[in-house]
């Protein structure tokens, strides 16, 4: 086999392996919701106790209902409308990575 054919075959196998890795490690919507709930809870520490109680009781449900997910095969894009803010993140390699800062919604 020619050297260029070997390189092409190795590259194809590596690309296939990487694609499989990315596909199998993209986080679930539940993992994203937990991640976002942690972020929101950390920001609300020390705020109005009634607001904190409401967040503890209904936060997960509000996040779940306000979230849309786009599956891109090797990653997931999450978009959440929550507490007057729009939050976007990408889920890849088992991690959730925010895409910019939360924006206020109209």
XYZ file of N, CA, C and O in Angstrom:
424
model
N 0.834 -1.175 0.000
C 0.000 0.000 0.000
C 0.885 1.247 0.000
O 1.912 1.271 0.656
N 0.479 2.252 -0.713
C 1.245 3.482 -0.770
C 1.177 4.202 0.571
O 0.220 4.041 1.338
N 2.195 5.004 0.819
C 2.280 5.738 2.074
C 1.075 6.684 2.237
O 0.517 6.797 3.327
N 0.653 7.320 1.157
C -0.479 8.247 1.239
C -1.779 7.507 1.570
O -2.651 8.045 2.259
N -1.916 6.278 1.107
C -3.100 5.480 1.419
C -3.117 5.094 2.895
O -4.181 5.084 3.529
N -1.937 4.786 3.446
C -1.848 4.447 4.863
C -2.211 5.650 5.717
O -2.948 5.523 6.704
N -1.703 6.800 5.329
C -2.007 8.022 6.081
C -3.503 8.315 6.022
O -4.124 8.669 7.030
N -4.105 8.154 4.848
C -5.539 8.386 4.700
C -6.343 7.398 5.551
O -7.333 7.777 6.190
N -5.938 6.144 5.579
C -6.651 5.128 6.360
C -6.535 5.423 7.858
O -7.531 5.346 8.591
N -5.337 5.778 8.312
C -5.141 6.109 9.730
C -5.946 7.353 10.093
O -6.588 7.413 11.155
N -5.968 8.341 9.227
C -6.734 9.566 9.473
C -8.223 9.266 9.562
O -8.928 9.802 10.433
N -8.718 8.420 8.686
C -10.137 8.061 8.688
C -10.514 7.331 9.974
O -11.562 7.616 10.578
N -9.664 6.418 10.410
C -9.931 5.679 11.653
C -9.891 6.628 12.851
O -10.745 6.550 13.741
N -8.933 7.545 12.868
C -8.831 8.510 13.962
C -10.061 9.423 13.994
O -10.618 9.693 15.066
N -10.495 9.871 12.833
C -11.676 10.729 12.750
C -12.931 9.987 13.199
O -13.762 10.538 13.935
N -13.053 8.753 12.803
C -14.184 7.932 13.231
C -14.163 7.732 14.746
O -15.188 7.861 15.415
N -12.996 7.449 15.286
C -12.861 7.266 16.733
C -13.215 8.533 17.495
O -13.922 8.485 18.514
N -12.756 9.678 17.015
C -13.064 10.951 17.653
C -14.566 11.237 17.593
O -15.169 11.678 18.575
N -15.171 10.958 16.453
C -16.613 11.170 16.299
C -17.398 10.297 17.281
O -18.366 10.759 17.899
N -17.001 9.058 17.416
C -17.671 8.141 18.356
C -17.506 8.643 19.786
O -18.453 8.647 20.576
N -16.305 9.090 20.138
C -16.043 9.627 21.476
C -16.940 10.826 21.755
O -17.584 10.905 22.805
N -17.001 11.764 20.814
C -17.826 12.958 21.001
C -19.311 12.596 21.104
O -20.035 13.137 21.944
N -19.761 11.688 20.268
C -21.166 11.282 20.271
C -21.560 10.630 21.599
O -22.622 10.904 22.143
N -20.701 9.780 22.119
C -21.054 9.032 23.336
C -20.863 9.820 24.623
O -21.365 9.411 25.671
N -20.147 10.945 24.572
C -19.888 11.697 25.797
C -20.645 13.017 25.887
O -20.432 13.768 26.833
N -21.527 13.300 24.926
C -22.281 14.558 25.024
C -23.242 14.459 26.211
O -23.875 13.426 26.446
N -23.320 15.519 27.022
C -24.147 15.462 28.229
C -25.644 15.449 27.917
O -26.095 15.994 26.914
N -26.391 14.844 28.804
C -27.843 14.754 28.675
C -28.482 16.085 29.085
O -27.840 16.944 29.700
N -29.756 16.217 28.796
C -30.488 17.412 29.214
C -30.534 17.476 30.742
O -30.438 18.556 31.316
N -30.649 16.333 31.395
C -30.684 16.306 32.860
C -29.379 16.846 33.450
O -29.394 17.581 34.430
N -28.253 16.474 32.842
C -26.968 16.977 33.333
C -26.894 18.487 33.145
O -26.424 19.210 34.021
N -27.373 18.980 32.013
C -27.392 20.420 31.769
C -28.269 21.126 32.800
O -27.876 22.153 33.355
N -29.453 20.579 33.051
C -30.363 21.190 34.012
C -29.735 21.251 35.403
O -29.867 22.256 36.108
N -29.043 20.199 35.805
C -28.356 20.190 37.104
C -27.260 21.242 37.143
O -27.095 21.959 38.134
N -26.502 21.331 36.051
C -25.426 22.326 35.954
C -25.991 23.733 36.088
O -25.478 24.551 36.852
N -27.074 24.024 35.353
C -27.675 25.357 35.394
C -28.272 25.651 36.762
O -28.124 26.759 37.277
N -28.896 24.664 37.371
C -29.476 24.855 38.704
C -28.379 25.210 39.710
O -28.575 26.081 40.557
N -27.229 24.562 39.620
C -26.098 24.882 40.501
C -25.657 26.331 40.303
O -25.387 27.044 41.278
N -25.572 26.770 39.043
C -25.147 28.140 38.743
C -26.152 29.148 39.277
O -25.775 30.154 39.876
N -27.430 28.881 39.073
C -28.471 29.798 39.540
C -28.493 29.834 41.064
O -28.602 30.904 41.667
N -28.376 28.680 41.704
C -28.386 28.622 43.171
C -27.193 29.372 43.754
O -27.323 30.071 44.758
N -26.032 29.245 43.122
C -24.839 29.942 43.610
C -25.013 31.460 43.508
O -24.575 32.198 44.390
N -25.669 31.912 42.452
C -25.890 33.355 42.277
C -26.930 33.894 43.246
O -26.908 35.068 43.588
N -27.863 33.061 43.667
C -28.949 33.542 44.528
C -28.604 33.442 46.011
O -29.408 33.835 46.849
N -27.422 32.931 46.342
C -27.016 32.826 47.742
C -26.970 34.220 48.367
O -26.396 35.142 47.809
N -27.607 34.362 49.504
C -27.612 35.636 50.210
C -28.721 36.577 49.758
O -28.838 37.673 50.284
N -29.530 36.178 48.803
C -30.641 37.017 48.352
C -31.872 36.743 49.205
O -31.825 35.986 50.166
N -32.960 37.317 48.825
C -34.249 37.174 49.505
C -34.544 35.698 49.780
O -34.510 34.872 48.874
N -34.841 35.382 51.040
C -35.073 33.984 51.411
C -36.317 33.413 50.738
O -36.370 32.228 50.437
N -37.327 34.241 50.481
C -38.517 33.772 49.786
C -38.184 33.392 48.345
O -38.644 32.373 47.837
N -37.356 34.188 47.707
C -36.926 33.885 46.341
C -36.096 32.602 46.314
O -36.249 31.764 45.430
N -35.217 32.431 47.288
C -34.403 31.222 47.376
C -35.270 29.990 47.595
O -35.009 28.932 47.016
N -36.309 30.121 48.410
C -37.229 29.009 48.645
C -37.975 28.650 47.362
O -38.095 27.478 47.011
N -38.448 29.645 46.648
C -39.136 29.412 45.380
C -38.230 28.742 44.373
O -38.638 27.832 43.648
N -36.978 29.161 44.341
C -36.001 28.545 43.437
C -35.769 27.090 43.816
O -35.734 26.215 42.949
N -35.657 26.811 45.099
C -35.438 25.438 45.546
C -36.630 24.548 45.214
O -36.459 23.384 44.840
N -37.841 25.100 45.329
C -39.040 24.303 45.089
C -39.374 24.138 43.606
O -39.768 23.067 43.169
N -39.220 25.213 42.849
C -39.706 25.205 41.467
C -38.629 25.439 40.411
O -38.923 25.407 39.218
N -37.393 25.671 40.833
C -36.323 26.003 39.903
C -36.080 24.946 38.842
O -35.989 25.251 37.652
N -35.985 23.696 39.259
C -35.721 22.616 38.302
C -36.836 22.501 37.272
O -36.566 22.339 36.080
N -38.076 22.601 37.716
C -39.209 22.514 36.791
C -39.207 23.696 35.831
O -39.443 23.530 34.629
N -38.912 24.897 36.324
C -38.880 26.085 35.474
C -37.760 25.982 34.437
O -37.953 26.355 33.275
N -36.618 25.464 34.840
C -35.500 25.285 33.909
C -35.888 24.255 32.854
O -35.673 24.461 31.662
N -36.459 23.138 33.276
C -36.843 22.072 32.345
C -37.836 22.585 31.305
O -37.702 22.339 30.118
N -38.840 23.330 31.769
C -39.871 23.838 30.859
C -39.353 24.936 29.942
O -39.866 25.114 28.847
N -38.329 25.659 30.378
C -37.797 26.767 29.584
C -36.633 26.389 28.692
O -36.037 27.254 28.054
N -36.280 25.109 28.642
C -35.099 24.676 27.900
C -35.476 23.968 26.603
O -36.351 23.108 26.592
N -34.781 24.355 25.539
C -34.867 23.621 24.273
C -33.474 23.072 23.976
O -32.468 23.687 24.311
N -33.448 21.900 23.342
C -32.183 21.229 23.060
C -32.102 20.931 21.568
O -33.045 20.421 20.977
N -30.956 21.260 20.982
C -30.674 20.901 19.590
C -29.527 19.895 19.612
O -28.454 20.187 20.141
N -29.765 18.723 19.060
C -28.739 17.686 19.019
C -28.008 17.773 17.686
O -28.617 17.649 16.630
N -26.706 18.012 17.745
C -25.887 18.166 16.537
C -25.057 16.918 16.249
O -24.054 16.997 15.540
N -25.422 15.800 16.822
C -24.672 14.562 16.597
C -23.517 14.409 17.565
O -23.510 13.516 18.392
N -22.544 15.299 17.482
C -21.376 15.200 18.357
C -21.466 16.133 19.561
O -20.618 16.107 20.442
N -22.501 16.978 19.599
C -22.684 17.927 20.701
C -24.169 18.260 20.812
O -24.954 17.939 19.926
N -24.522 18.897 21.921
C -25.883 19.390 22.106
C -25.810 20.880 22.410
O -24.942 21.324 23.166
N -26.740 21.625 21.831
C -26.853 23.049 22.108
C -28.094 23.230 22.975
O -29.188 22.808 22.612
N -27.903 23.864 24.134
C -28.994 24.106 25.072
C -29.341 25.588 25.066
O -28.446 26.436 25.076
N -30.619 25.909 25.055
C -31.091 27.289 25.134
C -32.199 27.331 26.174
O -33.187 26.605 26.067
N -32.009 28.175 27.184
C -32.966 28.256 28.284
C -33.417 29.690 28.495
O -32.597 30.603 28.525
N -34.725 29.860 28.634
C -35.331 31.127 29.046
C -35.728 30.929 30.505
O -36.573 30.081 30.801
N -35.076 31.679 31.413
C -35.299 31.462 32.850
C -35.113 32.779 33.592
O -34.085 33.441 33.436
N -36.081 33.155 34.387
C -36.040 34.357 35.220
C -35.682 35.605 34.410
O -34.850 36.409 34.826
N -36.285 35.741 33.237
C -36.060 36.930 32.426
C -34.713 36.967 31.721
O -34.279 38.012 31.256
N -34.061 35.832 31.649
C -32.757 35.765 30.980
C -32.743 34.639 29.963
O -33.436 33.648 30.099
N -31.931 34.814 28.941
C -31.727 33.809 27.916
C -30.306 33.263 28.076
O -29.337 34.027 28.058
N -30.205 31.963 28.240
C -28.916 31.322 28.498
C -28.671 30.286 27.412
O -29.540 29.458 27.137
N -27.480 30.332 26.804
C -27.107 29.345 25.788
C -25.829 28.649 26.230
O -24.936 29.266 26.802
N -25.769 27.337 25.944
C -24.582 26.553 26.305
C -24.445 25.404 25.324
O -25.410 24.998 24.678
N -23.229 24.881 25.233
C -22.970 23.701 24.414
C -22.547 22.570 25.339
O -21.823 22.787 26.311
N -23.030 21.382 25.048
C -22.646 20.196 25.799
C -21.785 19.318 24.908
O -22.229 18.862 23.863
N -20.552 19.123 25.325
C -19.615 18.323 24.539
C -18.584 17.702 25.477
O -18.205 18.316 26.483
N -18.163 16.484 25.173
C -17.172 15.760 25.981
C -17.545 15.684 27.458
O -16.704 15.800 28.343
N -18.835 15.512 27.733
C -19.289 15.379 29.117
C -19.341 16.677 29.888
O -19.607 16.683 31.081
N -19.063 17.805 29.225
C -19.039 19.108 29.893
C -20.131 20.009 29.327
O -20.571 19.832 28.196
N -20.515 20.985 30.127
C -21.420 22.032 29.674
C -20.624 23.329 29.672
O -20.040 23.710 30.681
N -20.586 23.995 28.522
C -19.792 25.207 28.365
C -20.737 26.341 27.966
O -21.397 26.260 26.929
N -20.810 27.396 28.798
C -21.701 28.512 28.451
C -21.206 29.224 27.193
O -20.010 29.351 26.955
N -22.161 29.682 26.392
C -21.852 30.434 25.173
C -22.193 31.896 25.437
O -23.308 32.348 25.199
N -21.266 32.616 25.978
C -21.488 34.019 26.319
C -22.187 34.171 27.660
O -22.439 33.203 28.366
N -22.487 35.416 27.976
C -23.163 35.715 29.228
C -24.675 35.639 29.023
O -25.163 35.868 27.924
N -25.404 35.349 30.100
C -26.872 35.355 29.983
C -27.353 36.734 29.527
O -26.830 37.758 29.975
N -28.333 36.750 28.628
C -28.873 38.004 28.113
C -30.274 38.196 28.648
O -31.023 37.240 28.831
N -30.627 39.461 28.884
C -31.994 39.749 29.327
C -32.944 39.554 28.164
O -32.640 39.886 27.036
N -34.097 38.962 28.475
C -35.121 38.768 27.450
C -36.108 39.920 27.506
O -36.270 40.564 28.543
N -36.740 40.161 26.370
C -37.678 41.274 26.234
C -38.836 41.108 27.086
O -39.495 41.638 27.759
